[in-house]
Each structure stands twice: as structure tokens, then as C-alpha cells.
Amino acid sequence: MPDGKTLSAEEFVVQMKGITKVYPNGVAANQGVDFNLRRGEIHALMGENGAGKSTLMKMLFGLEQPTSGEIIVNGEKLELTSPSVAIAHGIGMVHQHFMLVPSLSVAENMVLGMVPRKSGIFIDRAKAIEITREYSEKFNLKVEPEAKVVDIPVGMKQKVEILKALVRGARILIMDEPTAVLTSQETAELFVELKNLKNQGYTIVFISHKLNEIMEITDRLTIMRNGRSMGVYNTCDVTKEDISRLMVGRDVVLSVQKDKAVPGDTVLKIRDLEYVNEWHKKMLDKVSFDVRKGEILGIAGVEGNGQKELVDMLFNFNVPNSGTVTVNGVNILGMPQRKIRELGVSLVPEDRMLYGIAAGASIEENVISDRASEKHLNNGPLFNMKAIHEEADRLIKEYTVLCKSRSQHVGMLSGGNIQKVVVAREFSNDPVLILADQPTRGIDVGATEFIRKKLVELSRSGIAVLLVSADLNEVMELSDSLIVMHNGQIAAYFEDTAGLTDEIMGEYMLGLKKQTEEEVRRACHD
Amino acid sequence: MTKRRQMRFTIIRSLVAILIALLVATILIFISAAGATFQDKLEATREALKQMLAGPLFRFSKKSGTAFEAKRLADILAAMIPTIFTGLSVCVMFSANQFNLGAEGGIMLGAFITAMAAIYMPLFAGLHPLVAVLLGGAVVAVVMLLPALLKTKLNVSEMVCSLMLNYIIMYVIKFLMNTYLADKSRGQIMSYAFRETANIPPIINNSVFSGAKLTWGFVIAILAVILCGLFMYRSRWGYAIRMIGINQDFAKYSGMKVGGVIVLSQLLGGFLAGAGGGIEMLGRYTNFSWSALPGYGWTGITIAILAGNNPYMVPLAAFFMAYLSKGCDLMATYAKVPAQLIDIVQGVIFLFFAAEQFLSGYRQKLVVKSAQEEIEMAKAQKEGI
């Protein structure tokens, strides 16, 4: 409040008190979080991926229910059991991935679920278009009511989403990373519209980790880290550096014993990798670096800054627009995964349920997926079941996979044990290069420590390791040298991770600082 | 969930589905049963159910009482021959998550090609049926390349493509028969007689089985089941097919040749359907006279779903379907209930099997139980350390 007096409860449109959310798999996504919104403010909710922002907002929108804590909207304590309850209380959400029917027109999408009828039977299209026009003009959000959603640009889709929420009577709008998909022009336009909404008394929650945007548009901000709130601040009272420090920080330091790396020859060599995605956004911009034998090269960065695209290129899930990638001198771009594996490249994929395992198959079937055709597991046309059982039992033991037997379905294991199955396979096929993409995301402490130790052990035995992780703890602890990515570029390269602090990292990760080209060039060991 | 618990769930689910289907059947029989009074109808229903459920194995006569009838059992086993093959065919194709419905056209084409080889290829006994059946299987395998390649290269729906293919095959065969191949001396459209050398002989030729057509084809079918089972569960190709069926992205990431394996599964499925048609043709008929799709392919789909795509379960499912079919035939003959009822019973069973959520509450209970046990095990292990 401008005059600094204490706020009475009526001045908050939303109060979330002591919210704790524990998911069925045991992950505590929110722990005693307090969050409140004043009427007519734009409030930023900030934090790294996995900090618990989405979970908190899902609870406000009724998509998830808190394990404990209470939610008070307009002074009324509510049980938000579903989005329809939230909508009825004036809460609307604009999802990052639009929830629109592409084959229907803008107007039809607008009235979906509340269709105006002619004589109670026929859809009143004219009325739908009229409603759309009316709201579009009222809030100055320009859309074409008769255009099909599939044909309109991303920026307009977002406006349709906002209008959809407004038509349903939303007074509080939750916007999940609204600028992630927008061009800078569209972003500027959106900000004008959001300010306009604010002036009309609407309250907006703005989820983002882009500092410039936050500083430009928000009134207050709540920062989250590791499922806890790090406090509420007036945007005008804090600097970008403060935010960076609060957002990117380490709480617990698990230390992994590690000798100094003695890097050998270059294994993975990446030069001038460029990639523009289907929405014409440059995701990789002149990325060049090397990974050498016996070292762990870490890639840090806020998610969405090109790390995913980079890994995709390295395992042929995508091809770049230009640039080269070689493994021990062999070009691997566009090479089938089978051939890449034959070169000794292993991948611990980011999305383990999609790529890492076949959930409906047994542990045994999952650990042999990359070597099922190898001689030692086959007897002529048939499998050598004895050898396969031995292999599976050996890996289960070595990687301490907690299970009833090798024939148990992988989908029935816990997250940590599923990941152990993945690494058991990927680490045991005599790799020369291991690509570890978010290897410990969302898994328990025991499994995390085990996998980190294994990575260090393998690198010291002469394997090149590329570690991509959004977990600052992890990259700083494990890496011998470190790259920070921002906006598809290498923002910084640190030859040695000793002496690096969270603050320095945060500044590069959030784009406040950037090394010179010469400094970044040191990542190439020619 | 452990394999055993999974298995228990599958079996219980199957039994419940069958029970519900029978219950629905009973109600329908009661409605369509002859009789003026409630009592009469009830009596007729009882008679019909008796014929349907026990009739396939027992003969009921007022004079000599109830007696086991080996001939009827032989009939059922004989009826299983083509459906075991189509069941296996569908198992292999569905395992790769390809909803190829071409087993129906496949079995007809296989039968046709085998028949032609049996008529026009002069070979000696023993070799002749072998060559004819293999040829039938091979031709269908090649034809299955069409939906397989269209799917892997152009992403055309294999379901639509194979479904249409069935009718193309049927009409091409009809055209060839009508125009070129029919024996004009016969009163209806049928081919010339097969050479005697091509015949697949019956297993036993004694009086007990007179009239039944249980040929060596049955033994071949059982052999095919074992080979298929080994292929699917004990070979790297079957493994690849199953992994692709479970998670194609995982298979690709693991370095499997996804496109090639999908094509392989369709080729093999085509071969099995074709060979099944050939064996059926040479065992049961003396000339080719099919003028419409025989329906074995559709039954094969039901069988594969009942068997959960597991080749080893196919004979069981095929037996169940053949038993049901025979029971309904008997019911129609002796109890004056329309034989079409079997389609309704089949439909109801199919419905409950296809409904993935059916009994999901019970499944959830089993999953939770497993999870709890796992947690306790973890605890015990921790304490042990």
C-alpha cells in the first residue's frame, strides 16, 4: 500500500495461507506457502522450474487440491474442487499451452461450454460473434471473431484465451509464462493490454522468470524456491540482482567426493550450432564447445534457453539449421539413434517416462533395450535367456533398483527406481560419451546421490560426460567446467567451477551479464 | 504390480466379462424363446442354455441319457484351425500397436492362392500342400506390405487401409473366379477340384471321428502357436515388436529400427493369416468356392483381444469362441433360438474387453496393494541396513 499502513483482510482478493501440497508420489511441491493478491495489481510469481509456482497456481484454479492450508477468495473460505468452481468465483487461467479447439472459429471457442442458442436448439453463431466483438472492444483485445483458431497467430490465440476467461466472468487472471511463446512486439502489445485490464480493476498473476518483464509490468512479486515462499516484495523496492539472488540459490549442499579431472582428448565437438524453431524463434545461436575424456561439462541455465534443443540435436531427435556435431571425429547429425549408440553415446533423457522406459514392460526388458541384438544375449535366432536374466540381475544389484524381481513392470516402480533402471542401461553399455539430461529431476535424495556418484565415477574412469541440469546444486557440484546458457547462446564458460558463487551464476542465467566472445571461445579446446 | 497379480486381474476380468455376456444372452434367449406362458418360456430357456453351454461336448437323449460326444469335440477343434491362425496373425500385428484389420482379407487370399496352387501345380503328395500353403502365406505377406509401407512411409492409417484392402481382395478374387477360374460345368461358382496330392489328411481315420474334419492342420496350428510364442517372447525381433507396441519413442531412442520392425510385424501377420487360409482350404474343401469374406479374420481380432495379444493364450480363446459358436448352432437346431444370438453374445464380450476402464476400480486396489507392499519392503530393507 502506498501509505504503508497494515492491510485488512478485505483488501486482499485472494489469500492463500500455509499451503502445503504433497503429491501421491511423495514430492512436497509446496511447503507452508503464503500467497496473497491485492485487488487491481499485477503480481509476479517467480521461481525456477520445480520451485512450486505451477502447483500453487493449479490449486488456486482448482486443478489440484492442497494437502493442508486454506484459500480465501473475496473474504470467503473456499474449497476449490475443480476449475469450474474457481471460474464461478471469478478466477481464470491462461495456460502456457493454449486450450483452444483449432478447427473452430474464435467466436466458437469463446462460447464453448456456454453456447448461445436460437430457439433453444440451434447454435446462435451471430450471437457468439457479437459477444466476442463486445468483449474484444471493451477490453481492447483485438481478435477476428470469424477466423479459425488454427489460422491465427500465437499472439491472437493468447488474446482469445484471455477473452475466454473474461467472458466467463474472471476478475482474477492467472497467466502462466504468457510471454514464453510471444515475439517482442507481441509481448509489448500484451503488456499494454494487461495494464489496461489492471486499470479496470482486474487482478493479474504473472508467472515468469524474465527479469526485465517483471520489472516493467508488475507491482509486487512473490519469489518461490524449493516449494517455499522466499517473501513478497514491492517491485520498485528490489533490484534485479536481489531477485536473482533470491530465486537462484542453494539450500542444501550434497557433497560428492570428486578428484580433480584430468581431461583427455576431445570426444564431443560442437561448432556453430544454430536452430530456429517452428515459431521462428532462435533457440540455438552459434553454440560451440567441446567435451573431453574424463571430464564432466555442465550446462546450467533456466529452462527454455536452448538446452532441450541442444540435447535433441545430439541424439537426432531434431536437426539444426547449421553447424556441426562430431563424436570422436564422426559427424552424428541426422544419424539414426542406433548408429549414434554404436559410436558409444548414451543418453539419460530428460523425459524418462516418454523416452527412458517402456512402462508396460518388465525391468529386464527395459535394461536390455539397447543391446537386445548383441551376440552375447542371443543363441542363434532365440534369446539366451540365462544370459539376459544374469545381465538384468547384475544391473538391478549394481544399481540397487528396489523391486520384487526382474519381471516386475517398470511403470510400477517409484520415480527414483525408474531412473535407476534408465541409468543402469545407459551407464553399462561401455559408453565413451554420456549425455545426462536432468538426470535427477524429481527423484528422491537416495537415488539422486547414487546417480551423481556414478556420474563422477564414470567420468574419472575416462568417459566424457555432458551434464545438462536446471538444478544449480547439481551442475555446480558435479561439473569440472561449466557453461551457462541464456537465450540460445553460451552466456558464460567457466573452466573451473571452484570459487563460483550462486550470485555469479544467477546473473549469467538470468541474462544480467554475458561473457565476451573470446571468453566463451575457451569452451572449444582446439 | 507383480506379474502374478497382473495375471490374476486379467483372468478375473475375462471371467466377469464372459459371465456378464452370458447373463445378457440368457435374457435375450428368454425373450426370443418359444412358449405361451412364463413357465414354458423358462423351460425353453433352460433347454437352450443347456444346449449352448453343455451341448458342444454332450449329447442329451431321453433314451440313453447324457453322453460325452467325441465327434462334437472334434468339430470344435477343427473349427479352431483357421481362427488360431487369424488370432496369431492379429496378435503379432496388434503387438506392434498396429491396428491392422487385414487378417480377414488375408485368410481369404491365402485360401485362394493355396487353392490355385493345389489345382494348377503338379507336385507329389507331402510336398504339394507344404508348397501351396507357404505360397498362400507368402503372397498375403507381400500384400500386407501395402498398409505397412503406407503407414511407415506416409503415415496412412493402417486401420482404414487394411479394412479397405479386405474388400479389394474379396472382389478381385470374385472377379477372377467368375471370369477365368470357375469350373463352368458346375451349377455355382466354384473352382476345379484340387489335385489329390494337395490334400491335408485327417489325424485319425477311425469311426469315432467319421464326419469330423480334424486334420493335421490342427497340429500345425498348435505348432504355429508355439513358434509364435517363442518368436514374440524369446527372440530379439518379437521383443522389438512388443517394445514398439508399448512405447514407440522408447524403442526409437533405444536404437531399434522402428519402421523396419513395424513392417516385419505386418508381413508376419499377413503370412500367418494366409497360411491359415491355405491350411483350412486344403483340409476341409476339395475346391475353392468362397464368394465372400469368411469371417475368420474378425473372429481372430476377438481372439487376439481375449488372449491379450499373447500367442500362448490364443488356442484357449479360439476354443472358447469355437465352443460358443457350436453351442449356439446346437441351440438353434434343438431349442429353436436364432443362431444370430452368438453375434450378440460375442459383441457383449468384446465390449467388456475393449472397455479398458472395466473393473478399473479393482485394478486400482491391486495397484495400491502392490505399492504399499513395496513401501514396506523398502522400509524393511532400510532397517536391515
Short mmCIF file of N, CA and C in Angstrom, two decimals, chain A residues 256-338:
data_model
loop_
_atom_site.label_atom_id
_atom_site.label_comp_id
_atom_site.label_asym_id
_atom_site.label_seq_id
_atom_site.Cartn_x
_atom_site.Cartn_y
_atom_site.Cartn_z
N VAL A 256 29.57 -34.41 -3.15
CA VAL A 256 30.03 -35.65 -3.76
C VAL A 256 31.54 -35.58 -3.85
N GLN A 257 32.17 -36.63 -3.33
CA GLN A 257 33.64 -36.68 -3.39
C GLN A 257 34.12 -36.73 -4.84
N LYS A 258 35.10 -35.92 -5.16
CA LYS A 258 35.49 -35.85 -6.56
C LYS A 258 36.96 -35.45 -6.66
N ASP A 259 37.74 -36.25 -7.37
CA ASP A 259 39.14 -35.86 -7.62
C ASP A 259 39.16 -34.84 -8.74
N LYS A 260 40.29 -34.17 -8.88
CA LYS A 260 40.41 -33.22 -9.96
C LYS A 260 40.43 -33.96 -11.29
N ALA A 261 39.73 -33.38 -12.28
CA ALA A 261 39.65 -34.04 -13.58
C ALA A 261 40.96 -33.90 -14.33
N VAL A 262 41.29 -34.94 -15.07
CA VAL A 262 42.44 -34.87 -15.97
C VAL A 262 41.90 -35.07 -17.38
N PRO A 263 41.48 -33.98 -18.02
CA PRO A 263 40.81 -34.13 -19.31
C PRO A 263 41.75 -34.70 -20.38
N GLY A 264 41.20 -35.60 -21.18
CA GLY A 264 41.97 -36.19 -22.28
C GLY A 264 41.56 -35.59 -23.60
N ASP A 265 41.50 -36.45 -24.63
CA ASP A 265 41.16 -35.97 -25.97
C ASP A 265 39.70 -35.54 -26.03
N THR A 266 39.43 -34.70 -27.02
CA THR A 266 38.06 -34.26 -27.23
C THR A 266 37.21 -35.41 -27.76
N VAL A 267 36.06 -35.64 -27.16
CA VAL A 267 35.13 -36.68 -27.65
C VAL A 267 34.00 -36.03 -28.44
N LEU A 268 33.30 -35.12 -27.77
CA LEU A 268 32.18 -34.43 -28.42
C LEU A 268 32.64 -33.04 -28.82
N LYS A 269 32.43 -32.75 -30.11
CA LYS A 269 32.87 -31.44 -30.61
C LYS A 269 31.68 -30.78 -31.29
N ILE A 270 31.27 -29.65 -30.77
CA ILE A 270 30.11 -28.94 -31.33
C ILE A 270 30.58 -27.59 -31.82
N ARG A 271 30.23 -27.26 -33.07
CA ARG A 271 30.66 -25.99 -33.64
C ARG A 271 29.50 -25.25 -34.29
N ASP A 272 29.32 -24.02 -33.88
CA ASP A 272 28.39 -23.08 -34.52
C ASP A 272 27.00 -23.65 -34.76
N LEU A 273 26.46 -24.28 -33.75
CA LEU A 273 25.14 -24.88 -33.88
C LEU A 273 24.07 -23.78 -33.85
N GLU A 274 23.21 -23.80 -34.87
CA GLU A 274 22.15 -22.81 -34.95
C GLU A 274 20.83 -23.53 -35.18
N TYR A 275 19.80 -23.09 -34.48
CA TYR A 275 18.49 -23.71 -34.71
C TYR A 275 17.38 -22.69 -34.47
N VAL A 276 16.51 -22.59 -35.47
CA VAL A 276 15.35 -21.71 -35.35
C VAL A 276 14.13 -22.61 -35.30
N ASN A 277 13.31 -22.46 -34.27
CA ASN A 277 12.18 -23.39 -34.14
C ASN A 277 11.01 -23.01 -35.04
N GLU A 278 9.94 -23.81 -34.97
CA GLU A 278 8.84 -23.62 -35.92
C GLU A 278 8.10 -22.29 -35.74
N TRP A 279 8.29 -21.66 -34.59
CA TRP A 279 7.68 -20.34 -34.41
C TRP A 279 8.70 -19.23 -34.69
N HIS A 280 9.72 -19.59 -35.45
CA HIS A 280 10.74 -18.63 -35.87
C HIS A 280 11.50 -18.02 -34.72
N LYS A 281 11.61 -18.77 -33.65
CA LYS A 281 12.39 -18.26 -32.52
C LYS A 281 13.76 -18.93 -32.57
N LYS A 282 14.80 -18.14 -32.40
CA LYS A 282 16.15 -18.70 -32.46
C LYS A 282 16.45 -19.39 -31.13
N MET A 283 16.50 -20.70 -31.15
CA MET A 283 16.69 -21.43 -29.90
C MET A 283 18.16 -21.74 -29.64
N LEU A 284 18.95 -21.90 -30.71
CA LEU A 284 20.39 -22.10 -30.55
C LEU A 284 21.10 -21.09 -31.43
N ASP A 285 22.05 -20.39 -30.83
CA ASP A 285 22.69 -19.30 -31.54
C ASP A 285 24.21 -19.47 -31.43
N LYS A 286 24.81 -19.96 -32.49
CA LYS A 286 26.27 -20.12 -32.55
C LYS A 286 26.83 -20.82 -31.30
N VAL A 287 26.29 -21.99 -31.02
CA VAL A 287 26.77 -22.73 -29.85
C VAL A 287 27.97 -23.59 -30.25
N SER A 288 29.09 -23.40 -29.57
CA SER A 288 30.30 -24.18 -29.83
C SER A 288 30.94 -24.57 -28.51
N PHE A 289 31.23 -25.83 -28.35
CA PHE A 289 32.02 -26.25 -27.19
C PHE A 289 32.50 -27.69 -27.39
N ASP A 290 33.39 -28.12 -26.52
CA ASP A 290 33.93 -29.48 -26.57
C ASP A 290 33.68 -30.17 -25.24
N VAL A 291 33.53 -31.49 -25.30
CA VAL A 291 33.56 -32.27 -24.07
C VAL A 291 34.70 -33.28 -24.23
N ARG A 292 35.58 -33.30 -23.23
CA ARG A 292 36.76 -34.15 -23.34
C ARG A 292 36.64 -35.38 -22.46
N LYS A 293 37.43 -36.36 -22.79
CA LYS A 293 37.52 -37.59 -21.99
C LYS A 293 37.79 -37.25 -20.53
N GLY A 294 37.12 -37.92 -19.65
CA GLY A 294 37.44 -37.80 -18.23
C GLY A 294 36.97 -36.55 -17.56
N GLU A 295 36.14 -35.73 -18.24
CA GLU A 295 35.64 -34.53 -17.57
C GLU A 295 34.12 -34.49 -17.63
N ILE A 296 33.55 -33.79 -16.66
CA ILE A 296 32.12 -33.53 -16.69
C ILE A 296 31.94 -32.07 -17.06
N LEU A 297 31.30 -31.84 -18.22
CA LEU A 297 30.99 -30.47 -18.59
C LEU A 297 29.52 -30.24 -18.25
N GLY A 298 29.27 -29.24 -17.41
CA GLY A 298 27.89 -28.96 -17.03
C GLY A 298 27.30 -27.86 -17.87
N ILE A 299 26.00 -27.97 -18.13
CA ILE A 299 25.30 -26.86 -18.78
C ILE A 299 24.21 -26.40 -17.85
N ALA A 300 24.36 -25.17 -17.37
CA ALA A 300 23.36 -24.62 -16.46
C ALA A 300 22.52 -23.62 -17.23
N GLY A 301 21.41 -23.25 -16.65
CA GLY A 301 20.56 -22.25 -17.29
C GLY A 301 19.13 -22.46 -16.89
N VAL A 302 18.37 -21.38 -16.96
CA VAL A 302 16.94 -21.50 -16.72
C VAL A 302 16.37 -22.28 -17.90
N GLU A 303 15.42 -23.14 -17.62
CA GLU A 303 14.90 -23.96 -18.71
C GLU A 303 14.31 -23.10 -19.83
N GLY A 304 14.37 -23.63 -21.04
CA GLY A 304 13.82 -22.91 -22.17
C GLY A 304 14.82 -21.99 -22.82
N ASN A 305 16.10 -22.10 -22.47
CA ASN A 305 17.12 -21.26 -23.08
C ASN A 305 17.98 -22.01 -24.08
N GLY A 306 17.43 -23.12 -24.59
CA GLY A 306 18.11 -23.84 -25.66
C GLY A 306 18.70 -25.17 -25.25
N GLN A 307 18.66 -25.50 -23.94
CA GLN A 307 19.27 -26.75 -23.51
C GLN A 307 18.58 -27.97 -24.11
N LYS A 308 17.25 -27.92 -24.11
CA LYS A 308 16.49 -29.05 -24.63
C LYS A 308 16.80 -29.25 -26.12
N GLU A 309 16.81 -28.14 -26.85
CA GLU A 309 17.08 -28.21 -28.28
C GLU A 309 18.47 -28.77 -28.53
N LEU A 310 19.42 -28.36 -27.70
CA LEU A 310 20.79 -28.83 -27.87
C LEU A 310 20.86 -30.35 -27.73
N VAL A 311 20.26 -30.87 -26.65
CA VAL A 311 20.31 -32.31 -26.44
C VAL A 311 19.59 -33.04 -27.58
N ASP A 312 18.47 -32.48 -28.03
CA ASP A 312 17.74 -33.09 -29.15
C ASP A 312 18.64 -33.27 -30.37
N MET A 313 19.50 -32.29 -30.64
CA MET A 313 20.39 -32.36 -31.79
C MET A 313 21.41 -33.49 -31.61
N LEU A 314 21.83 -33.69 -30.35
CA LEU A 314 22.89 -34.65 -30.09
C LEU A 314 22.40 -36.09 -30.18
N PHE A 315 21.08 -36.29 -30.15
CA PHE A 315 20.58 -37.65 -30.26
C PHE A 315 19.58 -37.78 -31.41
N ASN A 316 19.72 -36.90 -32.36
CA ASN A 316 18.91 -36.96 -33.59
C ASN A 316 17.41 -36.96 -33.34
N PHE A 317 16.96 -36.23 -32.34
CA PHE A 317 15.52 -36.03 -32.23
C PHE A 317 15.13 -34.81 -33.04
N ASN A 318 16.15 -34.12 -33.54
CA ASN A 318 15.93 -32.90 -34.30
C ASN A 318 17.23 -32.62 -35.08
N VAL A 319 17.13 -31.82 -36.12
CA VAL A 319 18.35 -31.44 -36.83
C VAL A 319 18.48 -29.92 -36.85
N PRO A 320 19.71 -29.43 -36.68
CA PRO A 320 19.91 -27.98 -36.62
C PRO A 320 19.85 -27.35 -38.02
N ASN A 321 19.73 -26.04 -38.07
CA ASN A 321 19.77 -25.35 -39.35
C ASN A 321 21.19 -25.30 -39.89
N SER A 322 22.16 -25.16 -39.00
CA SER A 322 23.55 -25.22 -39.44
C SER A 322 24.43 -25.57 -38.26
N GLY A 323 25.68 -25.88 -38.57
CA GLY A 323 26.61 -26.26 -37.52
C GLY A 323 27.02 -27.71 -37.65
N THR A 324 28.01 -28.11 -36.86
CA THR A 324 28.48 -29.49 -36.90
C THR A 324 28.56 -30.08 -35.50
N VAL A 325 28.32 -31.37 -35.43
CA VAL A 325 28.48 -32.10 -34.18
C VAL A 325 29.22 -33.39 -34.51
N THR A 326 30.38 -33.61 -33.89
CA THR A 326 31.09 -34.86 -34.13
C THR A 326 31.39 -35.56 -32.82
N VAL A 327 31.38 -36.90 -32.89
CA VAL A 327 31.79 -37.71 -31.75
C VAL A 327 33.01 -38.50 -32.21
N ASN A 328 34.13 -38.27 -31.57
CA ASN A 328 35.40 -38.86 -31.98
C ASN A 328 35.62 -38.71 -33.49
N GLY A 329 35.28 -37.53 -33.99
CA GLY A 329 35.55 -37.23 -35.39
C GLY A 329 34.46 -37.64 -36.36
N VAL A 330 33.43 -38.37 -35.88
CA VAL A 330 32.36 -38.81 -36.78
C VAL A 330 31.17 -37.87 -36.66
N ASN A 331 30.70 -37.38 -37.79
CA ASN A 331 29.54 -36.49 -37.78
C ASN A 331 28.28 -37.27 -37.38
N ILE A 332 27.58 -36.82 -36.37
CA ILE A 332 26.41 -37.58 -35.92
C ILE A 332 25.09 -36.88 -36.24
N LEU A 333 25.14 -35.73 -36.86
CA LEU A 333 23.88 -35.04 -37.15
C LEU A 333 23.07 -35.85 -38.15
N GLY A 334 21.81 -36.10 -37.84
CA GLY A 334 20.93 -36.84 -38.74
C GLY A 334 21.19 -38.34 -38.75
N MET A 335 22.07 -38.80 -37.90
CA MET A 335 22.38 -40.23 -37.85
C MET A 335 21.31 -40.97 -37.03
N PRO A 336 20.87 -42.16 -37.47
CA PRO A 336 19.87 -42.88 -36.67
C PRO A 336 20.40 -43.16 -35.26
N GLN A 337 19.49 -43.21 -34.29
CA GLN A 337 19.89 -43.42 -32.89
C GLN A 337 20.73 -44.68 -32.72
N ARG A 338 20.41 -45.70 -33.51
CA ARG A 338 21.15 -46.96 -33.40
C ARG A 338 22.64 -46.74 -33.69
#
